[in-house]
Coordinates of C-alpha atoms and ligand atoms in Angstrom, one line a residue:
X1 CA -119.3 151.7 58.1
X2 CA -121.0 148.2 57.7
X3 CA -119.7 144.9 57.0
X4 CA -121.3 142.1 55.3
X5 CA -121.7 138.4 56.3
X6 CA -122.2 136.1 53.6
X7 CA -123.3 132.2 54.2
X8 CA -122.3 130.3 51.3
X9 CA -123.2 127.6 48.9
X10 CA -126.9 128.4 49.0
X11 CA -128.9 128.1 45.7
X12 CA -130.4 131.1 44.4
X13 CA -134.2 131.7 43.1
X14 CA -136.6 134.1 42.3
X15 CA -136.6 137.4 40.2
X16 CA -135.3 140.5 41.0
X17 CA -135.3 143.8 39.2
X18 CA -131.9 145.5 38.0
X19 CA -131.5 148.9 39.1
X20 CA -131.0 152.0 36.8
X21 CA -127.1 152.6 35.5
X22 CA -125.1 154.6 37.6
X23 CA -122.6 155.6 34.7
X24 CA -125.8 156.9 32.7
X25 CA -127.3 158.6 36.0
X26 CA -123.9 160.2 36.7
X27 CA -123.4 162.3 33.1
X28 CA -127.0 163.0 32.8
X29 CA -126.7 164.8 36.4
X30 CA -123.8 166.7 35.0
X31 CA -125.4 167.6 31.6
X32 CA -128.7 169.1 33.4
X33 CA -126.1 171.9 33.9
X34 CA -126.6 173.3 30.3
X35 CA -130.5 173.0 30.4
X36 CA -132.9 175.6 31.7
X37 CA -136.1 174.8 33.6
X38 CA -137.2 171.4 35.6
X39 CA -135.5 167.9 34.9
X40 CA -137.4 164.9 36.1
X41 CA -134.6 161.8 35.9
X42 CA -136.4 158.4 36.7
X43 CA -134.7 155.3 37.5
X44 CA -131.9 156.5 39.3
X45 CA -130.3 154.1 41.7
X46 CA -129.7 155.0 45.6
X47 CA -125.8 155.4 45.5
X48 CA -123.3 157.0 47.5
X49 CA -121.7 158.4 44.1
X50 CA -124.9 159.8 43.0
X51 CA -125.3 161.5 46.5
X52 CA -122.0 163.0 45.5
X53 CA -123.3 164.5 42.3
X54 CA -126.2 165.8 43.7
X55 CA -124.2 167.3 46.5
X56 CA -122.1 169.0 43.7
X57 CA -125.3 170.4 42.2
X58 CA -126.5 171.9 45.0
X59 CA -123.0 173.4 45.8
X60 CA -123.3 175.0 42.7
X61 CA -126.7 176.8 43.6
X62 CA -128.7 174.4 41.8
X63 CA -131.9 172.6 43.1
X64 CA -131.6 168.9 43.2
X65 CA -133.9 166.2 45.2
X66 CA -134.6 162.8 45.3
X67 CA -138.0 161.1 45.6
X68 CA -137.3 157.6 45.2
X69 CA -135.9 156.7 42.5
X70 CA -136.7 159.8 40.7
X71 CA -134.5 162.9 40.7
X72 CA -135.8 166.3 40.5
X73 CA -133.0 169.0 39.3
X74 CA -133.5 172.5 38.1
X75 CA -129.8 174.5 37.8
X76 CA -131.6 177.9 37.0
X77 CA -130.1 179.3 39.9
X78 CA -126.9 177.9 39.5
X79 CA -124.4 180.7 40.8
X80 CA -120.8 178.8 41.1
X81 CA -118.3 177.4 38.6
X82 CA -116.1 176.1 41.0
X83 CA -116.4 172.2 42.6
X84 CA -114.1 172.2 45.6
X85 CA -111.3 169.5 46.4
X86 CA -113.4 167.9 49.0
X87 CA -116.2 167.1 46.4
X88 CA -114.0 166.4 43.6
X89 CA -112.0 163.9 45.6
X90 CA -115.0 161.9 46.8
X91 CA -115.6 160.9 43.2
X92 CA -113.2 161.2 40.4
X93 CA -115.9 161.1 37.6
X94 CA -117.1 164.4 39.0
X95 CA -114.6 165.6 36.3
X96 CA -117.8 165.2 33.9
X97 CA -119.0 168.5 35.3
X98 CA -116.3 170.5 33.6
X99 CA -117.5 170.6 30.1
X100 CA -121.1 171.8 31.3
X101 CA -119.8 174.5 33.8
X102 CA -117.2 176.0 31.2
X103 CA -120.3 176.2 28.5
X104 CA -122.9 177.7 30.3
X105 CA -120.3 180.2 32.5
X106 CA -117.5 180.5 29.9
X107 CA -115.3 179.6 33.2
X108 CA -114.7 176.6 35.6
X109 CA -112.5 176.0 38.5
X110 CA -112.2 172.3 40.0
X111 CA -109.5 170.7 41.5
X112 CA -107.5 167.5 39.9
X113 CA -109.7 164.5 40.2
X114 CA -106.9 162.8 41.7
X115 CA -106.2 159.1 41.4
X116 CA -108.1 156.3 42.7
X117 CA -108.1 152.4 43.7
X118 CA -107.8 151.5 40.0
X119 CA -104.6 153.3 39.5
X120 CA -103.9 156.9 38.2
X121 CA -106.9 158.4 36.5
X122 CA -105.5 161.0 34.2
X123 CA -107.8 163.7 32.3
X124 CA -105.5 164.8 29.4
X125 CA -108.0 163.3 26.8
X126 CA -110.8 165.9 28.7
X127 CA -108.4 168.7 29.0
X128 CA -106.8 168.6 25.5
X129 CA -110.5 168.1 23.8
X130 CA -111.9 171.3 25.7
X131 CA -108.9 173.3 24.5
X132 CA -109.9 172.2 20.8
X133 CA -113.2 173.9 21.6
X134 CA -111.6 177.2 22.4
X135 CA -110.9 176.5 26.1
X136 CA -108.2 178.0 27.9
X137 CA -106.5 175.8 30.6
X138 CA -104.1 176.4 33.2
X139 CA -103.2 174.2 36.1
X140 CA -101.6 175.1 39.6
X141 CA -101.6 174.2 43.1
X142 CA -103.9 170.8 42.2
X143 CA -106.7 172.9 40.6
X144 CA -107.7 173.5 36.7
X145 CA -108.6 176.9 36.0
X146 CA -110.9 176.8 32.7
X147 CA -112.0 179.9 30.8
X148 CA -113.5 180.8 27.4
X149 CA -114.5 184.4 27.2
X150 CA -116.0 184.2 24.1
X151 CA -117.8 180.9 24.6
X152 CA -116.8 178.0 23.3
X153 CA -116.6 177.1 19.6
X154 CA -117.3 173.8 17.9
X155 CA -114.3 171.9 16.5
X156 CA -113.1 168.5 15.6
X157 CA -111.7 166.4 18.6
X158 CA -109.8 163.0 18.0
X159 CA -109.5 160.9 21.1
X160 CA -106.7 159.0 21.3
X161 CA -108.4 156.6 23.6
X162 CA -112.4 156.2 23.5
X163 CA -112.5 157.5 26.8
X164 CA -115.9 157.3 28.2
X165 CA -115.7 160.6 30.7
X166 CA -113.8 162.5 28.0
X167 CA -116.6 161.7 25.4
X168 CA -119.5 162.8 27.7
X169 CA -117.5 166.2 28.7
X170 CA -117.3 166.9 25.0
X171 CA -120.5 166.1 24.3
X172 CA -122.0 168.1 27.0
X173 CA -119.9 171.0 26.5
X174 CA -120.5 171.1 22.7
X175 CA -124.2 171.4 23.4
X176 CA -123.8 175.0 24.0
X177 CA -120.6 175.7 21.9
X178 CA -121.0 178.2 18.5
X179 CA -120.8 175.2 15.1
X180 CA -120.4 172.0 15.1
X181 CA -118.6 169.9 16.9
X182 CA -117.1 166.1 15.8
X183 CA -115.5 163.5 18.1
X184 CA -113.6 161.0 16.3
X185 CA -112.7 157.9 18.4
X186 CA -115.6 158.4 20.7
X187 CA -116.5 156.0 23.3
X188 CA -119.6 153.5 22.2
X189 CA -120.8 152.7 25.4
X190 CA -124.8 152.4 25.9
X191 CA -124.4 155.0 28.8
X192 CA -123.0 157.5 25.9
X193 CA -126.2 156.7 23.9
X194 CA -128.4 157.2 26.9
X195 CA -126.6 160.6 27.6
X196 CA -127.3 161.8 23.8
X197 CA -130.9 160.7 23.9
X198 CA -131.2 162.9 26.9
X199 CA -129.5 165.7 25.3
X200 CA -131.6 165.3 21.9
X201 CA -134.6 165.6 24.2
X202 CA -133.7 168.8 25.9
X203 CA -133.4 170.7 22.4
X204 CA -129.7 169.4 21.4
X205 CA -128.8 168.1 18.2
X206 CA -126.6 164.8 18.7
X207 CA -126.0 162.4 15.8
X208 CA -123.9 159.1 15.9
X209 CA -123.8 158.4 19.5
X210 CA -123.3 154.9 20.3
X211 CA -120.7 154.6 17.0
X212 CA -117.4 155.8 16.5
X213 CA -118.1 159.4 15.4
X214 CA -120.2 161.6 17.2
X215 CA -121.5 165.0 15.6
X216 CA -123.0 168.0 17.9
X217 CA -124.6 171.1 16.6
X218 CA -124.2 173.8 19.2
X219 CA -127.5 175.5 20.0
X220 CA -128.4 178.5 22.1
X221 CA -129.9 176.8 25.2
X222 CA -131.3 173.6 26.0
X223 CA -134.4 172.8 28.4
X224 CA -135.1 170.4 30.9
X225 CA -137.2 167.0 30.5
X226 CA -138.3 164.1 31.8
X227 CA -136.1 161.1 31.3
X228 CA -135.7 157.6 32.5
X229 CA -132.2 156.1 32.7
X230 CA -131.2 152.6 30.9
X231 CA -130.5 149.6 33.3
X232 CA -127.3 148.9 34.8
X233 CA -125.6 146.1 32.3
X234 CA -122.8 145.8 34.7
X235 CA -125.0 145.0 37.8
X236 CA -126.6 142.6 35.4
X237 CA -123.5 140.7 34.8
X238 CA -122.6 140.7 38.5
X239 CA -126.2 139.2 39.4
X240 CA -125.6 136.7 36.5
X241 CA -122.3 135.8 38.1
X242 CA -124.0 135.7 41.6
X243 CA -126.3 132.6 39.9
X244 CA -123.7 131.1 38.0
X245 CA -121.6 130.5 40.9
X246 CA -124.3 128.8 43.0
X247 CA -125.6 126.7 40.0
X248 CA -129.0 128.7 40.2
X249 CA -131.9 129.7 38.0
X250 CA -132.9 133.3 38.5
X251 CA -134.8 135.9 36.6
X252 CA -133.8 139.2 35.9
X253 CA -136.2 142.3 35.1
X254 CA -135.4 145.3 33.0
X255 CA -132.7 143.8 30.9
X256 CA -131.6 145.5 27.7
X257 CA -129.5 142.2 25.9
X258 CA -127.8 144.4 23.3
X259 CA -126.1 145.9 26.5
X260 CA -124.7 143.0 27.1
X261 CA -123.9 141.4 23.8
X262 CA -120.1 140.8 25.0
X263 CA -120.9 139.2 28.5
X264 CA -123.9 136.7 27.5
X265 CA -122.0 134.7 25.2
X266 CA -119.4 134.0 27.9
X267 CA -121.6 132.8 29.9
X268 CA -123.0 130.6 27.3
X269 CA -119.6 129.1 26.3
X270 CA -119.4 128.3 30.0
X271 CA -122.2 126.0 30.0
X272 CA -125.2 128.3 31.2
X273 CA -128.8 128.9 29.6
X274 CA -129.8 132.3 29.1
X275 CA -133.1 133.5 27.2
X276 CA -134.5 137.2 27.4
X277 CA -137.8 138.0 26.6
X278 CA -139.5 141.4 26.4
X279 CA -137.1 142.6 29.1
X280 CA -136.9 139.9 31.3
X281 CA -133.7 137.6 31.4
X282 CA -134.1 133.7 32.4
X283 CA -130.9 132.6 33.4
X284 CA -129.9 128.8 34.6
X285 CA -126.4 127.6 35.3
X286 CA -125.2 124.1 35.8
X287 CA -123.7 122.8 39.0
X288 CA -120.0 123.7 38.2
X289 CA -119.6 125.9 34.8
X290 CA -116.8 125.0 32.0
X291 CA -113.4 127.2 32.5
X292 CA -114.0 130.7 30.8
X293 CA -111.0 130.5 28.4
X294 CA -110.2 134.0 27.9
X295 CA -111.4 137.0 28.9
X296 CA -110.0 140.2 27.5
X297 CA -111.3 143.9 28.6
X298 CA -111.9 146.2 26.0
X299 CA -113.9 149.5 25.2
X300 CA -117.5 148.7 24.2
X301 CA -118.8 146.7 22.3
X302 CA -115.9 144.6 23.7
X303 CA -116.0 143.1 27.2
X304 CA -116.8 145.8 29.9
X305 CA -113.9 146.1 32.3
X306 CA -116.2 146.7 35.2
X307 CA -117.7 142.9 34.7
X308 CA -113.8 141.7 35.0
X309 CA -113.8 141.2 38.9
X310 CA -117.6 139.5 39.1
X311 CA -116.5 137.0 36.2
X312 CA -113.0 136.2 38.0
X313 CA -114.8 135.3 41.3
X314 CA -117.1 132.8 38.9
X315 CA -114.1 131.7 37.3
X316 CA -111.9 130.4 40.3
X317 CA -114.3 127.4 40.8
X318 CA -114.9 126.7 37.1
X319 CA -113.8 123.3 35.4
X320 CA -110.9 124.7 34.1
X321 CA -108.6 127.8 33.2
X322 CA -109.5 131.0 32.6
X323 CA -107.1 133.9 31.2
X324 CA -107.8 137.4 31.9
X325 CA -106.5 140.2 30.2
X326 CA -107.2 143.8 31.8
X327 CA -106.5 146.3 29.0
X328 CA -108.4 149.4 30.2
X329 CA -106.9 150.2 33.8
X330 CA -103.5 149.4 35.2
X331 CA -104.4 148.4 38.7
X332 CA -107.8 146.5 38.5
X333 CA -106.4 143.2 40.5
X334 CA -106.7 144.2 43.9
X335 CA -109.4 141.3 44.3
X336 CA -107.1 138.3 43.5
X337 CA -105.2 138.6 46.4
X338 CA -108.5 138.0 48.7
X339 CA -109.5 135.3 46.4
X340 CA -106.3 133.6 47.2
X341 CA -107.5 133.7 50.8
X342 CA -110.3 131.9 49.9
X343 CA -108.6 129.2 48.5
X344 CA -108.4 130.1 44.6
X345 CA -105.6 129.4 42.3
X346 CA -104.4 132.6 40.5
X347 CA -101.2 133.7 39.0
X348 CA -101.1 137.5 38.1
X349 CA -98.4 139.2 35.9
X350 CA -98.9 142.9 35.0
X351 CA -102.2 142.9 32.9
X352 CA -102.7 139.2 32.8
X353 CA -104.4 136.8 35.3
X354 CA -104.7 133.1 35.0
X355 CA -107.2 131.6 37.0
X356 CA -107.3 127.7 37.2
X357 CA -110.6 126.6 38.5
X358 CA -110.9 124.8 42.0
X359 CA -113.4 122.4 43.5
X360 CA -114.3 125.1 45.7
X361 CA -113.7 128.3 47.7
X362 CA -114.1 128.5 51.5
X363 CA -115.3 131.0 53.5
X364 CA -112.9 133.5 55.4
X365 CA -112.5 137.5 56.4
X366 CA -111.4 139.4 53.2
X367 CA -111.0 143.1 52.6
X368 CA -112.9 145.2 50.0
X369 CA -110.7 147.4 48.0
X370 CA -112.8 148.9 45.2
X371 CA -116.6 149.0 44.1
X372 CA -116.4 146.3 41.7
X373 CA -113.7 144.3 43.4
X374 CA -116.2 144.3 46.3
X375 CA -119.0 143.0 44.2
X376 CA -116.7 140.1 43.2
X377 CA -116.0 139.3 46.8
X378 CA -119.7 139.1 47.5
X379 CA -119.9 136.6 44.2
X380 CA -117.2 134.4 45.8
X381 CA -118.6 134.5 49.2
X382 CA -122.0 133.3 47.8
X383 CA -119.9 130.3 46.1
X384 CA -117.8 129.6 49.2
X385 CA -118.2 126.9 51.9
X386 CA -118.8 128.3 55.2
X387 CA -119.1 132.3 55.9
X388 CA -117.5 134.9 54.4
X389 CA -117.1 138.3 56.2
X390 CA -116.6 141.2 54.1
X391 CA -115.0 144.1 56.2
X392 CA -116.7 147.4 54.5
X393 CA -119.6 147.9 52.3
X394 CA -118.3 151.5 51.5
X395 CA -117.0 150.9 48.0
X396 CA -120.1 148.4 47.4
X397 CA -122.6 151.4 48.0
X398 CA -120.9 153.7 45.4
X399 CA -122.3 151.2 42.7
X400 CA -124.9 148.7 43.9
X401 CA -128.4 149.7 45.7
X402 CA -129.0 147.5 48.7
X403 CA -127.2 144.3 47.4
X404 CA -127.7 142.7 50.3
X405 CA -131.4 142.9 50.1
X406 CA -131.1 142.1 46.3
X407 CA -129.4 139.0 47.0
X408 CA -131.8 137.9 50.2
X409 CA -134.8 138.6 47.9
X410 CA -133.2 135.5 45.5
X411 CA -133.0 133.3 48.4
X412 CA -129.1 134.4 49.5
X413 CA -127.8 134.5 53.1
X414 CA -126.4 138.2 52.9
X415 CA -126.5 140.3 55.9
X416 CA -125.2 143.6 56.8
X417 CA -124.2 144.3 60.2
Ligands
EPZ1 C1 -115.9 155.1 33.0 O1 -114.8 155.8 33.7 C2 -116.7 154.4 33.9 N1 -117.1 155.3 35.4 C3 -116.0 153.4 34.7 O2 -116.8 152.6 35.6 C4 -115.4 152.3 33.5 O3 -114.5 151.4 34.1 C5 -115.0 153.2 32.7 O4 -115.7 154.5 31.9 C6 -114.4 152.3 31.3 O5 -115.5 151.7 30.7 C7 -118.3 156.2 35.0 O6 -119.1 156.2 34.0 C8 -118.6 157.2 36.2 P1 -112.2 156.0 30.6 P2 -113.7 156.8 33.0 O7 -112.3 157.4 30.7 O8 -114.7 157.9 32.3 C9 -107.5 156.1 30.7 C10 -117.5 151.7 37.6 O9 -116.7 150.8 38.3 N2 -107.8 158.1 30.3 O10 -112.7 155.4 29.6 O11 -112.9 157.3 33.7 C11 -107.8 156.0 31.8 O12 -106.7 156.4 32.6 C12 -116.4 152.6 36.7 O13 -118.4 152.1 37.6 C13 -106.9 158.9 29.9 O14 -105.6 158.4 29.9 O15 -113.0 155.8 31.8 C14 -108.0 154.5 31.8 O16 -106.9 153.4 32.0 C15 -114.9 152.4 37.6 N3 -106.9 160.1 30.1 C16 -108.7 154.4 30.4 O17 -108.7 155.5 29.9 C17 -108.2 160.6 30.3 O18 -108.2 161.9 30.0 C18 -110.3 154.2 30.4 O19 -111.1 155.4 31.2 C19 -109.3 159.7 30.4 C20 -109.0 158.4 30.8

């Protein structure tokens, strides 16, 4: 595994393209299971999480190959309906394969995805919803056995929480169910809309994706298509944080500003100037931003939990106080201990963290513990005096394609060793 060495306090400058969305590519790859024929998915970032999905598709007997940022997937020769523990453990969101496998094979077997660095990651909403569509699900020895001998039947599902993964699982399964499925309190993230756009191009009939209620009319079969994945809004927010902590002006290409509707105002209130024209963002930051006041994470269109850590890195050197409330995950503050080592002033209690901006952080050796926390350490390192060494890139590589190269192209000094 590699380390990252970051020389801080350098101004960034220049333009960079934002990668395709990891959290759109993953459910779309899972959804290819309910299609026949060739799928050509463009703008897929090179990430270890996507490599895991490709390995799962191949394990199931499908053909899946990468050609630059394009993935070719054909699931016609799919033979298996079992995802082994080794693959499920590698990536918790592999659970999103369940709906498609069950809808196509009328049975599925996979192991519990297990917890992850963000705390327990239950899948009760996924399983309860699939039961509403007629699935019979039993669990033992850490494995989940699902069957629907007569096929899935459309039904009404009310999600207790607008779970992104559960919404995706149900949407995919319902595409081949008999009749109509209604999802109430569905997740509204842009990645849900992108998945629905892909499935509708495949011949599905999905209405209301991106709103609270989604309706899916079941079909006999769907066909593979070409699709281009939306840009990654969390990577965009991370790069904005990097520019803000170094008091820089940069250009970000491939921006969909509606996807950043909760993020852009936070930077503007802190004193940054942002303008988006034809998909390119001009972002400029003052030397030292004002405190961000309050950042409370919420399901979309609220402030995204995945941007909490990078924005917290920025807030550590702002001129003021920022209060964070993390409402989505119960253990998403692991980066705080590392920020304290860099000289930050943060007090955390449960889901609340209070950050008092300090004039500067100083570089030191820090430990990466999860994906967005790793990105936050990079942001902190860029703004720190001296050199910051991040012990591993294994988490970062799950969600950021060549972040060292991207930042170096913006004049940062970030070396992977
Ligand atoms: C997706 O995870 C994203 N991952 C996450 O991004 C993101 O943080 C999350 O949505 C929230 O936006 C992918 O899309 C691959 P959830 P997911 O189901 O689907 C609880 C990243 O950094 N819950 O909306 O797993 C759960 O414990 C990753 O790119 C249940 O209780 O998120 C959590 O507290 C991290 N029961 C909350 O809901 C369930 O059955 C949100 O989970 C399912 C979820």
